[in-house]
Amino acid sequence: MKNSLDTAELDAAIENVHRAGMPGLFAEVRDGDEVWRGAAGAADVTTGRPVTADMRHRVGSITKTFTAAAVLQQVESGEIGIDAPIGRYLPQLVPGGRGDTITVRMLLNHTSGLAEYLPHAYPSLKAFPALAKTGPESLDDQRLTRFDPTKLIELGVTAPAAGAPGGTPGLYSNTNYLLLGALLEQVTGTTAERYITRNVIERAGLRHTGFPTTPHVDGPHSRLYEAWFGMIDPPRDYSVYDMSWVGPSASLISTVTDLNRFYGKLLGGEIVGPSSLAQMRRTVPVVSQEGQVIDYGLGLHPTQAPGQDTFWGHGGTVWGGGALAMIRADGKRQLAVAVNLQRWNSLDASGRPQPHPIDDALATLYRVAMYG
């Protein structure tokens, strides 16, 4: 019987991403009981220490799926109304008319109209999304800054609104998920990180996944290289970083094996019930941080090639690192990929990111991993 995972093709595809300019990356692909793990390149470009497929990694906004699942557990228990106004729970954080209009669902699917707080928390990113007018200086300055999530939420809530509550397309905003973290804390009496750990991470049986308590990544891990659109040359290592700038929105550390296990358990109905899972997969158009309109559910988004099956999951980036985890709708085929360089595209004269060989090589790896 032919192996449904073409390991030679996967080996070649991951190596080609490294050759295209990615310092290091690693991945796991599953098809039923068959598993392929691969790695290519360096975890440390100075020493040449290689990446390995079992490394722990900052997975960025993949955290949002975990947070959304935790909120939906509380919806199932009757502690949170998914279409209730956020002002019912957190009137001090979203006061007035917006608190009465923005619902929990709008936070989950990014249709709240609340602005992204990051350009206000990082002074050198103030001009975002006008990339050519941004700079990486404050990324360095705030490496060890301990942010107060309430202050970050305030920055997003008081910034000019990105749209009307419930309007589409929505705008992808970390402000929404920091608010969901505050909501979890309000209704559970414990921190969002602790609740998610006990009720999502441990329920899924994840052994190498958790929220950081220091600026360091515990266990074997890669350095994380940030290029900020060619403005940091050579790219700088941001693997030591206080992750309070994103908290329950994007600070999780995991492995590619744990990510695949989590999404398998989620789509298998072991984290939230069937009704909640159906709600998670009900999408609306949302403008991503890259400025593209995507379909987005409640902490999940789909991807589909023409004529191919739909996959569900999430991607994520932090300063220097990125990850993508996707699972086919039937739960049988999965991929999780982690990379240790971010914002590798330089900008053209009009300030738009230029194509880079890494883009095509990653797209090929994703295609081979998902569709063979």
PDB file of C-alpha atoms in Angstrom, residues 42-181:
ATOM      1  CA  ALA A  42      19.677  26.374  12.244  1.00  0.00           C
ATOM      2  CA  ALA A  43      18.163  27.201  15.610  1.00  0.00           C
ATOM      3  CA  ASP A  44      21.121  29.525  16.165  1.00  0.00           C
ATOM      4  CA  VAL A  45      22.754  31.098  13.129  1.00  0.00           C
ATOM      5  CA  THR A  46      25.880  31.992  15.124  1.00  0.00           C
ATOM      6  CA  THR A  47      26.705  28.513  16.396  1.00  0.00           C
ATOM      7  CA  GLY A  48      24.969  26.507  13.668  1.00  0.00           C
ATOM      8  CA  ARG A  49      23.011  24.513  16.266  1.00  0.00           C
ATOM      9  CA  PRO A  50      20.326  22.733  14.215  1.00  0.00           C
ATOM     10  CA  VAL A  51      16.576  22.964  14.692  1.00  0.00           C
ATOM     11  CA  THR A  52      14.795  19.758  15.689  1.00  0.00           C
ATOM     12  CA  ALA A  53      11.141  18.846  15.288  1.00  0.00           C
ATOM     13  CA  ASP A  54      10.536  18.554  19.047  1.00  0.00           C
ATOM     14  CA  MET A  55      11.486  22.131  19.934  1.00  0.00           C
ATOM     15  CA  ARG A  56       9.209  24.402  21.943  1.00  0.00           C
ATOM     16  CA  HIS A  57       8.223  27.564  20.097  1.00  0.00           C
ATOM     17  CA  ARG A  58       6.293  30.782  20.540  1.00  0.00           C
ATOM     18  CA  VAL A  59       3.181  30.163  18.426  1.00  0.00           C
ATOM     19  CA  GLY A  60       1.641  33.652  18.472  1.00  0.00           C
ATOM     20  CA  SER A  61      -2.016  34.005  17.611  1.00  0.00           C
ATOM     21  CA  ILE A  62      -2.627  30.263  17.525  1.00  0.00           C
ATOM     22  CA  THR A  63      -3.245  31.122  21.198  1.00  0.00           C
ATOM     23  CA  LYS A  64      -6.546  32.672  20.086  1.00  0.00           C
ATOM     24  CA  THR A  65      -8.053  29.252  19.357  1.00  0.00           C
ATOM     25  CA  PHE A  66      -7.249  28.174  22.924  1.00  0.00           C
ATOM     26  CA  THR A  67      -8.760  31.368  24.354  1.00  0.00           C
ATOM     27  CA  ALA A  68     -11.870  31.098  22.168  1.00  0.00           C
ATOM     28  CA  ALA A  69     -12.379  27.480  23.268  1.00  0.00           C
ATOM     29  CA  ALA A  70     -12.118  28.523  26.915  1.00  0.00           C
ATOM     30  CA  VAL A  71     -14.722  31.271  26.426  1.00  0.00           C
ATOM     31  CA  LEU A  72     -17.068  28.829  24.694  1.00  0.00           C
ATOM     32  CA  GLN A  73     -16.741  26.400  27.595  1.00  0.00           C
ATOM     33  CA  GLN A  74     -18.050  29.191  29.803  1.00  0.00           C
ATOM     34  CA  VAL A  75     -20.837  29.854  27.300  1.00  0.00           C
ATOM     35  CA  GLU A  76     -21.782  26.177  27.540  1.00  0.00           C
ATOM     36  CA  SER A  77     -21.863  26.377  31.339  1.00  0.00           C
ATOM     37  CA  GLY A  78     -24.121  29.445  31.216  1.00  0.00           C
ATOM     38  CA  GLU A  79     -21.605  31.844  32.749  1.00  0.00           C
ATOM     39  CA  ILE A  80     -21.197  33.867  29.535  1.00  0.00           C
ATOM     40  CA  GLY A  81     -23.803  34.816  26.957  1.00  0.00           C
ATOM     41  CA  ILE A  82     -22.200  34.686  23.540  1.00  0.00           C
ATOM     42  CA  ASP A  83     -24.474  37.437  22.223  1.00  0.00           C
ATOM     43  CA  ALA A  84     -24.493  39.381  25.475  1.00  0.00           C
ATOM     44  CA  PRO A  85     -22.892  42.854  25.497  1.00  0.00           C
ATOM     45  CA  ILE A  86     -19.376  42.956  26.887  1.00  0.00           C
ATOM     46  CA  GLY A  87     -20.444  45.933  28.999  1.00  0.00           C
ATOM     47  CA  ARG A  88     -22.545  43.536  31.085  1.00  0.00           C
ATOM     48  CA  TYR A  89     -19.345  41.907  32.318  1.00  0.00           C
ATOM     49  CA  LEU A  90     -16.645  44.561  31.909  1.00  0.00           C
ATOM     50  CA  PRO A  91     -18.339  47.996  32.014  1.00  0.00           C
ATOM     51  CA  GLN A  92     -15.153  49.637  33.279  1.00  0.00           C
ATOM     52  CA  LEU A  93     -13.139  48.405  30.276  1.00  0.00           C
ATOM     53  CA  VAL A  94     -15.693  49.074  27.522  1.00  0.00           C
ATOM     54  CA  PRO A  95     -17.902  51.846  28.893  1.00  0.00           C
ATOM     55  CA  GLY A  96     -20.935  53.584  27.436  1.00  0.00           C
ATOM     56  CA  GLY A  97     -22.698  52.785  24.212  1.00  0.00           C
ATOM     57  CA  ARG A  98     -19.975  50.559  22.814  1.00  0.00           C
ATOM     58  CA  GLY A  99     -20.064  48.381  25.914  1.00  0.00           C
ATOM     59  CA  ASP A 100     -23.790  47.985  25.340  1.00  0.00           C
ATOM     60  CA  THR A 101     -23.387  47.207  21.629  1.00  0.00           C
ATOM     61  CA  ILE A 102     -20.236  45.079  21.325  1.00  0.00           C
ATOM     62  CA  THR A 103     -21.036  41.448  22.081  1.00  0.00           C
ATOM     63  CA  VAL A 104     -18.818  38.568  23.149  1.00  0.00           C
ATOM     64  CA  ARG A 105     -19.278  37.052  19.685  1.00  0.00           C
ATOM     65  CA  MET A 106     -17.996  40.261  18.065  1.00  0.00           C
ATOM     66  CA  LEU A 107     -14.830  40.017  20.152  1.00  0.00           C
ATOM     67  CA  LEU A 108     -14.369  36.387  19.163  1.00  0.00           C
ATOM     68  CA  ASN A 109     -14.760  37.019  15.413  1.00  0.00           C
ATOM     69  CA  HIS A 110     -13.104  40.455  15.274  1.00  0.00           C
ATOM     70  CA  THR A 111     -16.218  42.416  14.289  1.00  0.00           C
ATOM     71  CA  SER A 112     -16.216  44.613  17.425  1.00  0.00           C
ATOM     72  CA  GLY A 113     -14.796  47.614  15.576  1.00  0.00           C
ATOM     73  CA  LEU A 114     -12.174  48.021  18.314  1.00  0.00           C
ATOM     74  CA  ALA A 115      -8.783  49.199  17.085  1.00  0.00           C
ATOM     75  CA  GLU A 116      -5.524  47.276  17.410  1.00  0.00           C
ATOM     76  CA  TYR A 117      -3.580  48.531  20.439  1.00  0.00           C
ATOM     77  CA  LEU A 118      -0.092  47.510  19.266  1.00  0.00           C
ATOM     78  CA  PRO A 119       0.769  50.674  17.271  1.00  0.00           C
ATOM     79  CA  HIS A 120      -0.109  52.669  20.401  1.00  0.00           C
ATOM     80  CA  ALA A 121       1.916  50.472  22.771  1.00  0.00           C
ATOM     81  CA  TYR A 122       5.004  50.483  20.494  1.00  0.00           C
ATOM     82  CA  PRO A 123       5.895  54.104  19.577  1.00  0.00           C
ATOM     83  CA  SER A 124       7.972  53.180  16.527  1.00  0.00           C
ATOM     84  CA  LEU A 125       4.959  51.307  15.082  1.00  0.00           C
ATOM     85  CA  LYS A 126       2.637  54.305  15.427  1.00  0.00           C
ATOM     86  CA  ALA A 127       2.217  54.678  11.640  1.00  0.00           C
ATOM     87  CA  PHE A 128       1.134  51.024  11.129  1.00  0.00           C
ATOM     88  CA  PRO A 129      -0.166  49.859   8.644  1.00  0.00           C
ATOM     89  CA  ALA A 130       1.994  52.381   6.712  1.00  0.00           C
ATOM     90  CA  LEU A 131       4.993  50.065   7.016  1.00  0.00           C
ATOM     91  CA  ALA A 132       7.590  52.371   5.462  1.00  0.00           C
ATOM     92  CA  LYS A 133       6.884  54.919   8.218  1.00  0.00           C
ATOM     93  CA  THR A 134       7.389  52.387  11.008  1.00  0.00           C
ATOM     94  CA  GLY A 135      10.638  51.249  12.577  1.00  0.00           C
ATOM     95  CA  PRO A 136      11.852  48.480  14.867  1.00  0.00           C
ATOM     96  CA  GLU A 137      13.314  50.682  17.625  1.00  0.00           C
ATOM     97  CA  SER A 138      10.592  50.128  20.206  1.00  0.00           C
ATOM     98  CA  LEU A 139      10.741  46.360  19.694  1.00  0.00           C
ATOM     99  CA  ASP A 140      14.192  46.586  21.270  1.00  0.00           C
ATOM    100  CA  ASP A 141      13.217  49.161  23.880  1.00  0.00           C
ATOM    101  CA  GLN A 142      10.320  47.057  25.197  1.00  0.00           C
ATOM    102  CA  ARG A 143      11.969  43.624  25.309  1.00  0.00           C
ATOM    103  CA  LEU A 144      11.528  43.359  29.084  1.00  0.00           C
ATOM    104  CA  THR A 145       8.615  45.744  29.563  1.00  0.00           C
ATOM    105  CA  ARG A 146       5.874  44.291  31.767  1.00  0.00           C
ATOM    106  CA  PHE A 147       2.644  45.539  30.223  1.00  0.00           C
ATOM    107  CA  ASP A 148      -0.586  45.848  32.184  1.00  0.00           C
ATOM    108  CA  PRO A 149      -3.336  44.215  30.057  1.00  0.00           C
ATOM    109  CA  THR A 150      -5.879  46.753  31.342  1.00  0.00           C
ATOM    110  CA  LYS A 151      -3.716  49.583  29.998  1.00  0.00           C
ATOM    111  CA  LEU A 152      -3.308  47.819  26.629  1.00  0.00           C
ATOM    112  CA  ILE A 153      -7.081  47.317  26.393  1.00  0.00           C
ATOM    113  CA  GLU A 154      -7.560  50.999  27.182  1.00  0.00           C
ATOM    114  CA  LEU A 155      -5.236  51.929  24.310  1.00  0.00           C
ATOM    115  CA  GLY A 156      -7.360  49.874  21.898  1.00  0.00           C
ATOM    116  CA  VAL A 157     -10.713  51.052  23.257  1.00  0.00           C
ATOM    117  CA  THR A 158      -9.803  54.766  23.271  1.00  0.00           C
ATOM    118  CA  ALA A 159      -8.150  54.696  19.827  1.00  0.00           C
ATOM    119  CA  PRO A 160     -10.340  55.739  16.884  1.00  0.00           C
ATOM    120  CA  ALA A 161     -12.786  52.923  16.124  1.00  0.00           C
ATOM    121  CA  ALA A 162     -11.915  50.664  13.211  1.00  0.00           C
ATOM    122  CA  GLY A 163     -15.591  50.194  12.336  1.00  0.00           C
ATOM    123  CA  ALA A 164     -19.091  49.899  13.700  1.00  0.00           C
ATOM    124  CA  PRO A 165     -19.797  47.023  16.123  1.00  0.00           C
ATOM    125  CA  GLY A 166     -20.979  44.027  14.132  1.00  0.00           C
ATOM    126  CA  GLY A 167     -19.996  45.563  10.806  1.00  0.00           C
ATOM    127  CA  THR A 168     -18.153  43.600   8.146  1.00  0.00           C
ATOM    128  CA  PRO A 169     -15.504  43.236   7.102  1.00  0.00           C
ATOM    129  CA  GLY A 170     -14.242  43.231  10.661  1.00  0.00           C
ATOM    130  CA  LEU A 171     -10.699  44.157  11.632  1.00  0.00           C
ATOM    131  CA  TYR A 172      -8.371  41.603  13.197  1.00  0.00           C
ATOM    132  CA  SER A 173      -7.411  43.125  16.548  1.00  0.00           C
ATOM    133  CA  ASN A 174      -5.556  41.777  19.561  1.00  0.00           C
ATOM    134  CA  THR A 175      -7.628  44.156  21.682  1.00  0.00           C
ATOM    135  CA  ASN A 176     -10.559  41.764  21.235  1.00  0.00           C
ATOM    136  CA  TYR A 177      -8.702  38.808  22.707  1.00  0.00           C
ATOM    137  CA  LEU A 178      -7.195  40.717  25.625  1.00  0.00           C
ATOM    138  CA  LEU A 179     -10.779  41.636  26.486  1.00  0.00           C
ATOM    139  CA  LEU A 180     -11.769  37.974  26.260  1.00  0.00           C
ATOM    140  CA  GLY A 181      -8.945  37.200  28.679  1.00  0.00           C
TER     141      GLY A 181
END
